[in-house]
PDB file of C-alpha atoms in Angstrom:
ATOM      1  CA  CYS A   1      99.084  50.351  11.669  1.00 28.00           C
ATOM      2  CA  ALA A   2     102.107  50.860   9.683  1.00 27.00           C
ATOM      3  CA  VAL A   3     101.331  47.634   7.539  1.00 29.00           C
ATOM      4  CA  LEU A   4      97.798  48.749   7.101  1.00 30.00           C
ATOM      5  CA  VAL A   5      98.913  51.880   5.656  1.00 32.00           C
ATOM      6  CA  VAL A   6     101.248  50.351   3.195  1.00 35.00           C
ATOM      7  CA  GLN A   7      98.597  48.140   2.034  1.00 39.00           C
ATOM      8  CA  ALA A   8      96.330  50.914   1.435  1.00 39.00           C
ATOM      9  CA  ALA A   9      99.049  52.939  -0.523  1.00 48.00           C
ATOM     10  CA  CYS A  10      99.877  49.720  -2.717  1.00 59.00           C
ATOM     11  CA  ARG A  11      97.025  49.883  -4.772  1.00 66.00           C
ATOM     12  CA  ASP A  12      97.245  47.516  -7.806  1.00 73.00           C
ATOM     13  CA  ALA A  13      97.195  48.992 -11.435  1.00 78.00           C
ATOM     14  CA  ILE A  14      94.401  47.873 -13.793  1.00 84.00           C
ATOM     15  CA  VAL A  15      95.446  46.347 -16.968  1.00 86.00           C
ATOM     16  CA  THR A  16      93.329  45.861 -20.024  1.00 87.00           C
ATOM     17  CA  GLN A  17      94.396  44.076 -22.868  1.00 89.00           C
ATOM     18  CA  GLU A  18      92.524  43.764 -26.332  1.00 89.00           C
ATOM     19  CA  LEU A  19      93.168  42.273 -29.967  1.00 89.00           C
ATOM     20  CA  LEU A  20      91.370  44.389 -32.417  1.00 90.00           C
ATOM     21  CA  LYS A  21      90.499  43.830 -35.926  1.00 87.00           C
ATOM     22  CA  GLU A  22      90.120  40.082 -37.399  1.00 84.00           C
ATOM     23  CA  GLY A  23      92.195  37.587 -39.265  1.00 82.00           C
ATOM     24  CA  PHE A  24      95.870  37.455 -39.455  1.00 86.00           C
ATOM     25  CA  HIS A  25      96.663  41.303 -39.040  1.00 90.00           C
ATOM     26  CA  ARG A  26      95.601  42.701 -35.680  1.00 91.00           C
ATOM     27  CA  ASP A  27      96.200  45.691 -33.357  1.00 93.00           C
ATOM     28  CA  LEU A  28      97.111  44.996 -29.768  1.00 92.00           C
ATOM     29  CA  LEU A  29      95.730  47.667 -27.625  1.00 92.00           C
ATOM     30  CA  VAL A  30      97.071  47.937 -23.923  1.00 92.00           C
ATOM     31  CA  LYS A  31      95.792  50.247 -21.442  1.00 91.00           C
ATOM     32  CA  VAL A  32      96.872  50.815 -17.832  1.00 88.00           C
ATOM     33  CA  GLU A  33      95.508  52.732 -14.905  1.00 86.00           C
ATOM     34  CA  LEU A  34      98.073  53.155 -12.330  1.00 81.00           C
ATOM     35  CA  GLY A  35      97.201  52.987  -8.577  1.00 71.00           C
ATOM     36  CA  ALA A  36     100.180  53.827  -6.241  1.00 57.00           C
ATOM     37  CA  VAL A  37     101.598  57.053  -7.538  1.00 53.00           C
ATOM     38  CA  GLY A  38      99.104  59.121  -6.121  1.00 48.00           C
ATOM     39  CA  GLU A  39      96.486  61.104  -8.367  1.00 47.00           C
ATOM     40  CA  ASP A  40      99.018  62.544 -10.738  1.00 52.00           C
ATOM     41  CA  ALA A  41     101.359  60.231 -12.634  1.00 59.00           C
ATOM     42  CA  GLY A  42     103.217  63.262 -14.326  1.00 61.00           C
ATOM     43  CA  GLY A  43     106.952  62.603 -14.991  1.00 68.00           C
ATOM     44  CA  CYS A  44     106.524  58.998 -14.779  1.00 76.00           C
ATOM     45  CA  ALA A  45     107.252  56.536 -18.033  1.00 83.00           C
ATOM     46  CA  VAL A  46     105.081  53.844 -18.255  1.00 88.00           C
ATOM     47  CA  ALA A  47     105.743  50.561 -20.400  1.00 90.00           C
ATOM     48  CA  ALA A  48     103.885  47.259 -21.018  1.00 90.00           C
ATOM     49  CA  ARG A  49     106.518  44.175 -21.459  1.00 90.00           C
ATOM     50  CA  ALA A  50     104.608  41.586 -23.438  1.00 91.00           C
ATOM     51  CA  ARG A  51     105.752  37.949 -24.376  1.00 91.00           C
ATOM     52  CA  LEU A  52     104.420  37.045 -27.628  1.00 93.00           C
ATOM     53  CA  PRO A  53     104.269  33.366 -28.381  1.00 93.00           C
ATOM     54  CA  PRO A  54     105.679  31.892 -31.652  1.00 93.00           C
ATOM     55  CA  GLY A  55     102.185  32.105 -33.388  1.00 92.00           C
ATOM     56  CA  ILE A  56     102.172  35.940 -33.258  1.00 93.00           C
ATOM     57  CA  TYR A  57     104.821  38.468 -34.092  1.00 93.00           C
ATOM     58  CA  VAL A  58     105.702  42.159 -34.763  1.00 94.00           C
ATOM     59  CA  ASP A  59     106.908  43.382 -38.083  1.00 94.00           C
ATOM     60  CA  PRO A  60     110.167  45.143 -37.532  1.00 93.00           C
ATOM     61  CA  TYR A  61     110.008  47.268 -40.678  1.00 93.00           C
ATOM     62  CA  GLU A  62     106.383  48.189 -39.964  1.00 94.00           C
ATOM     63  CA  LEU A  63     107.374  49.106 -36.543  1.00 93.00           C
ATOM     64  CA  ALA A  64     110.209  51.302 -37.827  1.00 92.00           C
ATOM     65  CA  SER A  65     107.943  53.229 -40.031  1.00 93.00           C
ATOM     66  CA  LEU A  66     105.427  53.929 -37.262  1.00 92.00           C
ATOM     67  CA  GLN A  67     108.250  55.218 -34.938  1.00 90.00           C
ATOM     68  CA  GLN A  68     109.486  57.276 -37.762  1.00 90.00           C
ATOM     69  CA  HIS A  69     106.255  59.003 -37.753  1.00 89.00           C
ATOM     70  CA  ASN A  70     105.831  59.132 -33.830  1.00 87.00           C
ATOM     71  CA  LEU A  71     102.723  56.815 -34.000  1.00 88.00           C
ATOM     72  CA  THR A  72     104.135  54.074 -31.633  1.00 89.00           C
ATOM     73  CA  LYS A  73     107.429  53.420 -29.632  1.00 90.00           C
ATOM     74  CA  ALA A  74     108.588  49.908 -28.824  1.00 90.00           C
ATOM     75  CA  VAL A  75     111.820  47.842 -28.364  1.00 88.00           C
ATOM     76  CA  LEU A  76     111.860  44.120 -29.765  1.00 89.00           C
ATOM     77  CA  ILE A  77     114.018  41.399 -28.226  1.00 87.00           C
ATOM     78  CA  PRO A  78     115.262  39.871 -30.382  1.00 84.00           C
ATOM     79  CA  ASP A  79     115.263  42.854 -33.034  1.00 82.00           C
ATOM     80  CA  VAL A  80     115.918  40.457 -35.924  1.00 87.00           C
ATOM     81  CA  ILE A  81     112.741  38.649 -36.733  1.00 91.00           C
ATOM     82  CA  ASP A  82     111.876  36.069 -39.612  1.00 92.00           C
ATOM     83  CA  VAL A  83     108.536  37.624 -40.758  1.00 92.00           C
ATOM     84  CA  GLU A  84     108.250  34.622 -43.192  1.00 92.00           C
ATOM     85  CA  ALA A  85     108.548  31.764 -40.613  1.00 92.00           C
ATOM     86  CA  PRO A  86     105.759  29.621 -39.894  1.00 91.00           C
ATOM     87  CA  GLU A  87     104.624  29.097 -36.278  1.00 91.00           C
ATOM     88  CA  TYR A  88     106.452  25.772 -35.821  1.00 90.00           C
ATOM     89  CA  LEU A  89     109.766  27.222 -36.768  1.00 92.00           C
ATOM     90  CA  ALA A  90     109.284  30.611 -34.985  1.00 93.00           C
ATOM     91  CA  THR A  91     110.344  31.437 -31.401  1.00 92.00           C
ATOM     92  CA  ASN A  92     108.834  33.687 -28.456  1.00 92.00           C
ATOM     93  CA  LEU A  93     109.285  37.507 -28.869  1.00 93.00           C
ATOM     94  CA  LEU A  94     109.612  39.847 -26.052  1.00 92.00           C
ATOM     95  CA  VAL A  95     108.245  43.485 -26.788  1.00 92.00           C
ATOM     96  CA  LEU A  96     108.586  46.527 -24.742  1.00 91.00           C
ATOM     97  CA  LEU A  97     105.698  48.833 -25.572  1.00 93.00           C
ATOM     98  CA  TYR A  98     106.067  52.467 -24.356  1.00 92.00           C
ATOM     99  CA  MET A  99     102.854  54.038 -23.206  1.00 91.00           C
ATOM    100  CA  GLU A 100     101.260  57.501 -23.910  1.00 91.00           C
ATOM    101  CA  PRO A 101      99.195  59.340 -21.172  1.00 88.00           C
ATOM    102  CA  ASP A 102      95.558  59.287 -21.676  1.00 87.00           C
ATOM    103  CA  PRO A 103      94.316  62.870 -21.719  1.00 86.00           C
ATOM    104  CA  ARG A 104      90.990  61.920 -19.987  1.00 86.00           C
ATOM    105  CA  CYS A 105      92.778  60.326 -16.834  1.00 82.00           C
ATOM    106  CA  SER A 106      95.942  61.340 -14.912  1.00 79.00           C
ATOM    107  CA  ARG A 107      96.717  57.904 -13.835  1.00 82.00           C
ATOM    108  CA  CYS A 108      95.954  56.098 -17.141  1.00 88.00           C
ATOM    109  CA  PHE A 109      98.163  55.207 -20.173  1.00 90.00           C
ATOM    110  CA  ARG A 110      97.362  53.438 -23.537  1.00 92.00           C
ATOM    111  CA  ALA A 111      99.218  52.123 -26.372  1.00 93.00           C
ATOM    112  CA  ALA A 112      98.518  50.183 -29.693  1.00 94.00           C
ATOM    113  CA  LEU A 113     100.952  47.930 -31.746  1.00 94.00           C
ATOM    114  CA  PRO A 114     100.142  45.978 -34.907  1.00 94.00           C
ATOM    115  CA  VAL A 115     100.785  42.391 -34.504  1.00 94.00           C
ATOM    116  CA  HIS A 116     100.408  39.500 -37.105  1.00 93.00           C
ATOM    117  CA  GLY A 117      99.626  35.928 -36.855  1.00 91.00           C
ATOM    118  CA  ARG A 118     101.875  33.198 -38.209  1.00 91.00           C
ATOM    119  CA  TYR A 119     100.893  30.342 -40.606  1.00 87.00           C
ATOM    120  CA  HIS A 120     100.221  27.165 -38.765  1.00 85.00           C
ATOM    121  CA  ARG A 121     100.410  23.405 -39.722  1.00 83.00           C
ATOM    122  CA  PRO A 122      97.175  22.229 -41.645  1.00 79.00           C
ATOM    123  CA  ALA A 123      94.642  20.913 -39.019  1.00 69.00           C
ATOM    124  CA  GLU A 124      92.615  17.582 -39.110  1.00 69.00           C
ATOM    125  CA  GLU A 125      89.229  19.205 -38.311  1.00 71.00           C
ATOM    126  CA  SER A 126      89.267  22.812 -37.018  1.00 71.00           C
ATOM    127  CA  GLU A 127      89.825  25.632 -39.529  1.00 71.00           C
ATOM    128  CA  GLU A 128      91.221  27.918 -36.598  1.00 79.00           C
ATOM    129  CA  ALA A 129      94.270  27.696 -34.553  1.00 81.00           C
ATOM    130  CA  LEU A 130      94.249  29.742 -31.234  1.00 84.00           C
ATOM    131  CA  VAL A 131      97.095  31.711 -30.151  1.00 87.00           C
ATOM    132  CA  VAL A 132      97.138  32.482 -26.346  1.00 88.00           C
ATOM    133  CA  LEU A 133      98.509  35.980 -25.462  1.00 87.00           C
ATOM    134  CA  LYS A 134      99.239  36.458 -21.805  1.00 87.00           C
ATOM    135  CA  SER A 135      98.520  39.800 -20.236  1.00 86.00           C
ATOM    136  CA  PRO A 136     101.724  41.857 -20.271  1.00 89.00           C
ATOM    137  CA  GLU A 137     103.825  43.109 -17.165  1.00 87.00           C
ATOM    138  CA  VAL A 138     103.595  46.932 -16.085  1.00 87.00           C
ATOM    139  CA  LEU A 139     106.776  48.703 -15.860  1.00 87.00           C
ATOM    140  CA  VAL A 140     107.139  52.144 -14.642  1.00 85.00           C
ATOM    141  CA  CYS A 141     109.923  54.658 -13.751  1.00 80.00           C
ATOM    142  CA  CYS A 142     109.824  58.115 -12.319  1.00 74.00           C
ATOM    143  CA  CYS A 143     112.185  60.975 -12.878  1.00 61.00           C
ATOM    144  CA  ASP A 144     111.683  62.290  -8.950  1.00 57.00           C
ATOM    145  CA  ASN A 145     111.747  58.852  -7.684  1.00 55.00           C
ATOM    146  CA  ARG A 146     108.429  58.951  -5.955  1.00 56.00           C
ATOM    147  CA  LEU A 147     107.777  54.869  -6.297  1.00 56.00           C
ATOM    148  CA  SER A 148     107.264  53.311  -3.019  1.00 55.00           C
ATOM    149  CA  ALA A 149     109.827  50.350  -2.374  1.00 54.00           C
ATOM    150  CA  GLU A 150     107.146  48.590  -0.495  1.00 59.00           C
ATOM    151  CA  CYS A 151     104.999  48.694  -3.526  1.00 65.00           C
ATOM    152  CA  TRP A 152     107.073  48.064  -6.526  1.00 71.00           C
ATOM    153  CA  LYS A 153     110.208  46.274  -6.949  1.00 76.00           C
ATOM    154  CA  PRO A 154     113.259  47.156  -9.425  1.00 75.00           C
ATOM    155  CA  ALA A 155     113.010  45.510 -12.678  1.00 79.00           C
ATOM    156  CA  GLU A 156     115.843  44.178 -15.071  1.00 78.00           C
ATOM    157  CA  VAL A 157     115.182  46.261 -18.302  1.00 76.00           C
ATOM    158  CA  GLU A 158     117.934  47.175 -20.675  1.00 70.00           C
ATOM    159  CA  ALA A 159     116.016  50.021 -22.204  1.00 73.00           C
ATOM    160  CA  PRO A 160     115.831  53.769 -21.515  1.00 73.00           C
ATOM    161  CA  CYS A 161     112.869  55.643 -20.218  1.00 74.00           C
ATOM    162  CA  SER A 162     110.600  57.097 -23.062  1.00 63.00           C
ATOM    163  CA  GLY A 163     112.000  60.457 -23.765  1.00 50.00           C
ATOM    164  CA  GLN A 164     115.329  60.081 -21.954  1.00 51.00           C
ATOM    165  CA  THR A 165     118.193  60.796 -24.490  1.00 47.00           C
ATOM    166  CA  VAL A 166     121.307  59.865 -22.238  1.00 54.00           C
ATOM    167  CA  GLY A 167     121.826  57.145 -19.544  1.00 57.00           C
ATOM    168  CA  PRO A 168     119.915  54.308 -18.307  1.00 61.00           C
ATOM    169  CA  CYS A 169     117.094  54.593 -15.866  1.00 71.00           C
ATOM    170  CA  GLN A 170     115.655  52.206 -13.290  1.00 78.00           C
ATOM    171  CA  TRP A 171     112.247  50.501 -14.231  1.00 82.00           C
ATOM    172  CA  TYR A 172     110.191  49.070 -11.516  1.00 81.00           C
ATOM    173  CA  SER A 173     107.544  46.301 -11.815  1.00 83.00           C
ATOM    174  CA  VAL A 174     103.928  46.937 -10.944  1.00 77.00           C
ATOM    175  CA  THR A 175     101.618  44.694  -9.232  1.00 71.00           C
ATOM    176  CA  HIS A 176      98.318  44.774 -11.154  1.00 65.00           C
ATOM    177  CA  LYS A 177      94.922  43.235 -11.763  1.00 66.00           C
ATOM    178  CA  LEU A 178      93.803  41.812 -14.864  1.00 63.00           C
ATOM    179  CA  ALA A 179      90.684  42.558 -16.731  1.00 61.00           C
ATOM    180  CA  TYR A 180      91.182  39.165 -18.424  1.00 62.00           C
ATOM    181  CA  GLU A 181      93.903  36.679 -17.844  1.00 61.00           C
ATOM    182  CA  GLU A 182      94.776  36.214 -21.247  1.00 69.00           C
ATOM    183  CA  SER A 183      93.742  37.175 -24.899  1.00 80.00           C
ATOM    184  CA  ILE A 184      93.060  34.507 -27.749  1.00 82.00           C
ATOM    185  CA  LEU A 185      94.040  35.325 -31.256  1.00 81.00           C
ATOM    186  CA  GLN A 186      92.201  32.713 -33.940  1.00 80.00           C
ATOM    187  CA  VAL A 187      94.314  32.219 -36.807  1.00 78.00           C
ATOM    188  CA  PRO A 188      92.594  30.651 -39.992  1.00 75.00           C
ATOM    189  CA  VAL A 189      94.443  27.315 -40.938  1.00 73.00           C
ATOM    190  CA  GLY A 190      93.910  24.886 -43.904  1.00 60.00           C
ATOM    191  CA  LEU A 191      92.632  21.236 -43.396  1.00 62.00           C
ATOM    192  CA  ARG A 192      94.818  18.264 -44.290  1.00 60.00           C
ATOM    193  CA  GLN A 193      92.307  16.821 -46.548  1.00 61.00           C
ATOM    194  CA  HIS A 194      92.343  19.623 -48.850  1.00 61.00           C
ATOM    195  CA  GLY A 195      96.079  19.338 -49.395  1.00 63.00           C
ATOM    196  CA  SER A 196      95.924  17.240 -52.607  1.00 70.00           C
ATOM    197  CA  PHE A 197      93.266  19.698 -53.984  1.00 66.00           C
ATOM    198  CA  VAL A 198      95.262  22.643 -53.269  1.00 69.00           C
ATOM    199  CA  CYS A 199      98.439  21.276 -54.846  1.00 79.00           C
ATOM    200  CA  VAL A 200      96.496  20.612 -58.155  1.00 78.00           C
ATOM    201  CA  VAL A 201      95.052  23.904 -58.329  1.00 79.00           C
ATOM    202  CA  THR A 202      98.463  25.638 -57.672  1.00 84.00           C
ATOM    203  CA  LEU A 203      99.905  23.341 -60.244  1.00 83.00           C
ATOM    204  CA  LEU A 204      97.391  24.213 -62.804  1.00 84.00           C
ATOM    205  CA  THR A 205      97.473  28.124 -62.031  1.00 89.00           C
ATOM    206  CA  THR A 206     101.364  27.929 -62.373  1.00 90.00           C
ATOM    207  CA  VAL A 207     101.219  26.383 -65.741  1.00 87.00           C
ATOM    208  CA  LEU A 208      98.626  28.783 -67.182  1.00 89.00           C
ATOM    209  CA  CYS A 209     100.320  31.742 -65.897  1.00 90.00           C
ATOM    210  CA  SER A 210     103.682  30.382 -67.182  1.00 89.00           C
ATOM    211  CA  GLY A 211     101.977  29.935 -70.634  1.00 88.00           C
ATOM    212  CA  LEU A 212     100.495  33.282 -70.654  1.00 88.00           C
ATOM    213  CA  ILE A 213     103.745  35.029 -70.008  1.00 89.00           C
ATOM    214  CA  LEU A 214     105.484  32.885 -72.430  1.00 87.00           C
ATOM    215  CA  ALA A 215     102.983  33.861 -75.162  1.00 85.00           C
ATOM    216  CA  ALA A 216     103.212  37.509 -74.385  1.00 84.00           C
ATOM    217  CA  VAL A 217     107.013  37.378 -74.676  1.00 83.00           C
ATOM    218  CA  CYS A 218     106.943  35.660 -77.815  1.00 83.00           C
ATOM    219  CA  LYS A 219     104.165  38.021 -79.279  1.00 77.00           C
ATOM    220  CA  TYR A 220     105.538  41.435 -78.042  1.00 78.00           C
ATOM    221  CA  GLY A 221     109.324  40.578 -77.137  1.00 68.00           C
ATOM    222  CA  HIS A 222     112.006  42.074 -79.417  1.00 70.00           C
ATOM    223  CA  PHE A 223     114.724  39.657 -80.113  1.00 63.00           C
ATOM    224  CA  SER A 224     118.218  40.619 -81.877  1.00 61.00           C
TER     225      SER A 224
END
């Protein structure tokens, strides 16, 4: 009977992940509905730990601006990111995204984070590269220690609870069901057979613009 009670109490959380907008610049929307903290999750901090593949990244400068205006809160690992690197020279990125309570549901949380696709190598046929984004891990910490040891296991996270000013906190990993196993980002790429044409057009454009700048300098410049 005890086993049945524990299994009934350990209801999985439900995780939904969406990529909004089109093209290189998207918004990652994560929604979580907790299932094992009772009817009210007040006092609990919830975060989504996502591992981003090399084909997608978060701009740390954009994130700092959003956090300054309290529009989102996240921790990047590593915190130094080369935003100009192409996909084949980039590395994986770990993001801890703090989530906000959903006012329409006492056990629901959500958060959005701007993400960007990296440039890929030119392709032979397809004009799109596919970047597969796995579903994030759900982490929870509660101030009153209401978490069930049978349901959730301690997680190694070196980050404070959202809103906590001093001292570390113990995060717990939540077992969850996925609305979708993964999300796919379609990134536009060039075709190899267009390489010569692109080089010629780029060279002609550079020569033309340089000529116009030189002509303007000669006509309007003041030389001593």
